[in-house]
Amino acid sequence: MGLVVRASVLVLVGGGAFLLVALWQRRPGPAQMPLPAGITLVTGPGCTLCGPVERALRRAGVDPTVAEVGSLDLPGPQIRSLPVAFVIDDRGEVVMRRSGRAALEDAAALAACANGR
Amino acid sequence: MTTAPPIVDVDVPRFNQAMVAFLTGLAFLAQAWPIVAFTAGVLALTRFAGPSWGPFTQAYLRVIRPRRNRPLETEPAAPPRFAQLLGTIFLTVASGCFVTDWTTAGWVVTLMVFALALLAAATRICVGCIIYEKAVS
């Protein structure tokens, strides 16, 4: 086997590994679900407020659907992390998007609106 | 023998992987299987005697890192150490194939290590580390 053939084999093997990884990285994820009825608390990586906001909503009498951001069929670019807590309605409109402790007060206010108070 | 630290500079495994890719690629081009055996030996020494005995690790720490002007970025050491163990095993098997005259099998295994080491060095996608993390979780 000549040097040129061996060099070609090296290029093919190295390029093949890159190609396989590229195909793997671009594989389709799980099917995304449509937005559920009512309001949905969107959770995901980095959402430290999601637990407290969910509890605040439930305490205030609202029973949100809790869904992971990657599993929802949301418009716009794909969201990979959630440094803020946000709640959406069944049209995909964001009804609350807050960070810090204000999220808990807003959750209570949102629950009052949802309950028609 | 020294104890391996729990974290490692992210560029240490990458430099090791780049050296493994370079040496295995060179071995294949030159059809010089002793280079494969040498690489297996270096990996084994680093893995079992500790990073302070690793020629590639020491070359990076003494020659390259002092010349790099950027903050130190670290990662857990266990996944790359496991990947290094896999590399050692595969290159040892390849060397065994060459010694027993299974030359084609030896080159197939060597080229697998070349491809994975190249991938890890160029993209940080370390298949051995992924296997380790899957096994742990």
XYZ file of C-alpha atoms in Angstrom:
254
model
C 0.000 0.000 0.000
C 1.557 3.275 -1.099
C 1.944 6.388 0.985
C -0.775 8.244 -0.953
C -3.255 5.413 -0.380
C -2.428 5.308 3.341
C -2.806 9.088 3.611
C -6.171 8.802 1.849
C -7.247 6.087 4.304
C -6.281 8.362 7.215
C -8.296 11.247 5.758
C -11.278 8.956 5.135
C -11.168 7.490 8.649
C -10.786 10.883 10.317
C -13.417 12.500 8.085
C -15.753 9.550 8.602
C -15.565 9.999 12.379
C -16.457 13.697 12.023
C -19.313 12.855 9.650
C -20.750 10.230 12.012
C -20.644 12.650 14.937
C -22.251 15.409 12.844
C -25.078 13.048 11.854
C -25.493 11.971 15.497
C -25.626 15.581 16.714
C -28.270 16.453 14.113
C -30.534 13.484 14.906
C -34.148 14.507 15.535
C -35.175 14.783 19.169
C -38.402 13.429 20.704
C -41.684 14.621 19.171
C -42.771 17.929 20.687
C -46.191 18.143 22.297
C -48.729 20.893 21.542
C -49.396 23.407 24.266
C -51.737 22.027 26.912
C -54.904 23.835 28.011
C -54.591 26.379 30.814
C -51.275 27.760 31.886
C -47.981 25.933 31.691
C -44.928 26.447 33.835
C -41.945 25.916 31.581
C -39.017 24.169 33.251
C -35.558 23.436 31.982
C -31.840 23.522 32.785
C -30.917 26.401 35.095
C -34.452 27.199 36.258
C -33.856 27.399 39.990
C -37.080 29.357 40.464
C -39.353 26.821 38.788
C -39.970 24.793 41.954
C -40.859 27.813 44.159
C -43.014 29.350 41.397
C -44.887 26.073 40.922
C -45.553 25.889 44.674
C -46.628 29.551 44.734
C -49.079 28.940 41.893
C -50.530 25.852 43.555
C -50.817 27.635 46.920
C -52.754 30.368 45.142
C -55.152 27.811 43.697
C -53.809 27.441 40.126
C -52.856 24.006 38.896
C -50.280 24.618 36.121
C -49.071 21.993 33.715
C -45.335 21.624 34.243
C -43.465 20.921 31.023
C -39.809 20.718 30.061
C -38.894 23.444 27.534
C -37.494 20.999 24.987
C -40.707 18.968 24.936
C -42.990 21.889 23.982
C -43.790 22.960 20.443
C -42.902 26.621 20.969
C -42.386 29.209 18.222
C -39.009 30.877 17.803
C -35.498 29.604 18.337
C -34.891 26.588 20.535
C -34.394 27.463 24.233
C -31.635 25.473 25.907
C -31.515 26.952 29.415
C -33.876 28.916 31.634
C -32.269 31.468 33.941
C -35.768 32.924 34.528
C -39.109 31.373 35.416
C -41.802 31.786 32.836
C -45.395 30.726 32.502
C -47.250 30.530 29.185
C -50.883 30.139 28.236
C -52.355 27.709 25.717
C -51.735 30.142 22.804
C -48.028 30.241 23.650
C -48.270 33.796 25.043
C -45.919 34.430 27.935
C -48.049 35.489 30.903
C -45.181 35.709 33.377
C -41.475 35.997 32.893
C -39.552 37.051 35.975
C -36.343 36.345 37.836
C -35.608 36.680 41.552
C -38.153 36.765 44.341
C -40.513 38.952 42.291
C -41.424 35.752 40.448
C -43.188 34.450 43.564
C -45.261 37.630 44.041
C -46.102 37.621 40.337
C -47.115 33.979 40.580
C -49.638 34.891 43.279
C -50.947 37.822 41.193
C -51.175 35.604 38.135
C -53.078 32.993 40.106
C -55.547 35.672 41.248
C -56.108 36.692 37.585
C -56.489 33.082 36.493
C -59.065 32.542 39.215
C -60.989 35.652 38.119
C -60.294 37.562 41.307
C 3.442 6.295 41.688
C 1.410 9.455 42.325
C -2.263 9.989 43.031
C -4.196 11.545 40.163
C -5.936 14.845 41.020
C -9.780 14.890 40.941
C -9.829 17.734 38.393
C -7.648 18.430 35.418
C -6.876 21.316 33.063
C -9.169 20.671 30.054
C -6.239 21.086 27.681
C -4.182 18.274 29.258
C -6.437 15.459 27.961
C -6.812 17.321 24.657
C -3.057 17.567 24.214
C -2.713 13.864 25.073
C -5.432 13.029 22.532
C -3.769 15.179 19.878
C -0.457 13.403 20.490
C -2.148 9.974 20.306
C -3.833 10.960 17.019
C -0.552 12.281 15.627
C 1.482 9.209 16.628
C -1.074 6.613 15.511
C -1.538 8.470 12.204
C 2.228 8.642 11.742
C 2.543 4.936 12.581
C -0.025 4.066 9.925
C 1.567 6.305 7.302
C 5.004 4.860 7.967
C 3.621 1.341 8.597
C 5.734 1.398 11.765
C 3.876 -0.544 14.419
C 6.543 0.070 17.119
C 5.168 3.640 17.249
C 1.778 2.127 18.198
C 3.438 0.076 20.940
C 5.326 3.178 22.133
C 2.066 5.176 22.304
C 0.403 2.352 24.248
C 3.350 2.389 26.654
C 3.150 6.152 27.165
C -0.607 5.967 27.823
C -0.146 3.056 30.236
C 2.605 4.918 32.094
C 0.432 8.027 32.423
C -2.634 6.036 33.444
C -1.035 3.700 35.982
C 2.008 5.600 37.306
C 0.256 8.982 37.442
C 0.217 12.171 35.363
C 3.599 13.288 36.725
C 5.115 10.325 34.816
C 3.232 11.046 31.604
C 5.546 12.443 28.896
C 2.713 14.145 26.977
C 1.211 15.611 30.157
C 4.595 16.890 31.316
C 5.395 18.292 27.866
C 2.131 20.253 27.976
C 2.553 21.434 31.574
C 6.206 22.470 31.204
C 6.362 23.751 27.637
C 2.940 24.794 26.379
C 0.916 25.938 29.383
C 3.471 28.554 30.606
C 3.234 30.162 27.144
C -0.555 30.294 27.078
C -2.101 33.480 28.326
C -5.595 32.454 29.344
C -7.382 31.441 32.557
C -7.200 27.841 33.673
C -10.313 25.847 32.765
C -10.788 22.551 34.586
C -12.993 19.475 34.285
C -13.427 16.268 36.348
C -10.456 13.983 35.773
C -12.289 10.643 35.976
C -13.898 10.629 32.470
C -10.696 11.442 30.543
C -8.783 8.963 32.713
C -11.292 6.273 31.754
C -10.941 7.265 28.085
C -7.176 7.019 28.497
C -7.600 3.514 29.929
C -9.652 2.519 26.873
C -6.975 3.976 24.591
C -4.296 2.015 26.470
C -6.272 -1.239 26.144
C -6.985 -0.747 22.443
C -3.418 0.189 21.543
C -2.090 -2.730 23.601
C -4.443 -5.072 21.734
C -3.253 -3.536 18.443
C 0.378 -4.078 19.453
C -0.450 -7.681 20.350
C -1.989 -8.128 16.891
C 1.179 -6.840 15.226
C 3.388 -9.135 17.317
C 1.246 -12.155 16.428
C 1.250 -11.183 12.730
C -2.414 -10.099 12.617
C -1.288 -6.945 10.894
C -4.618 -5.954 9.322
C -6.476 -6.325 12.625
C -3.742 -4.291 14.318
C -4.159 -1.430 11.853
C -7.962 -1.528 12.101
C -7.780 -1.119 15.890
C -5.082 1.552 15.551
C -7.196 3.527 13.081
C -10.179 3.361 15.459
C -8.026 4.924 18.176
C -6.714 7.487 15.656
C -10.254 8.529 14.670
C -11.517 8.825 18.261
C -8.402 10.670 19.464
C -8.603 13.096 16.532
C -12.258 13.728 17.240
C -11.630 14.340 20.941
C -8.680 16.648 20.290
C -10.483 18.678 17.618
C -14.015 18.889 18.986
C -13.818 17.858 22.682
C -16.264 15.038 21.865
C -14.611 12.310 23.919
C -16.345 8.982 23.297
C -14.586 7.270 26.232
C -15.761 10.098 28.533
C -19.339 9.701 27.253
C -19.196 5.940 27.934
C -17.905 6.669 31.456
C -20.664 9.197 32.181
C -23.360 6.843 30.879
C -21.963 4.018 33.005
C -21.833 6.191 36.150
C -25.317 7.654 35.680
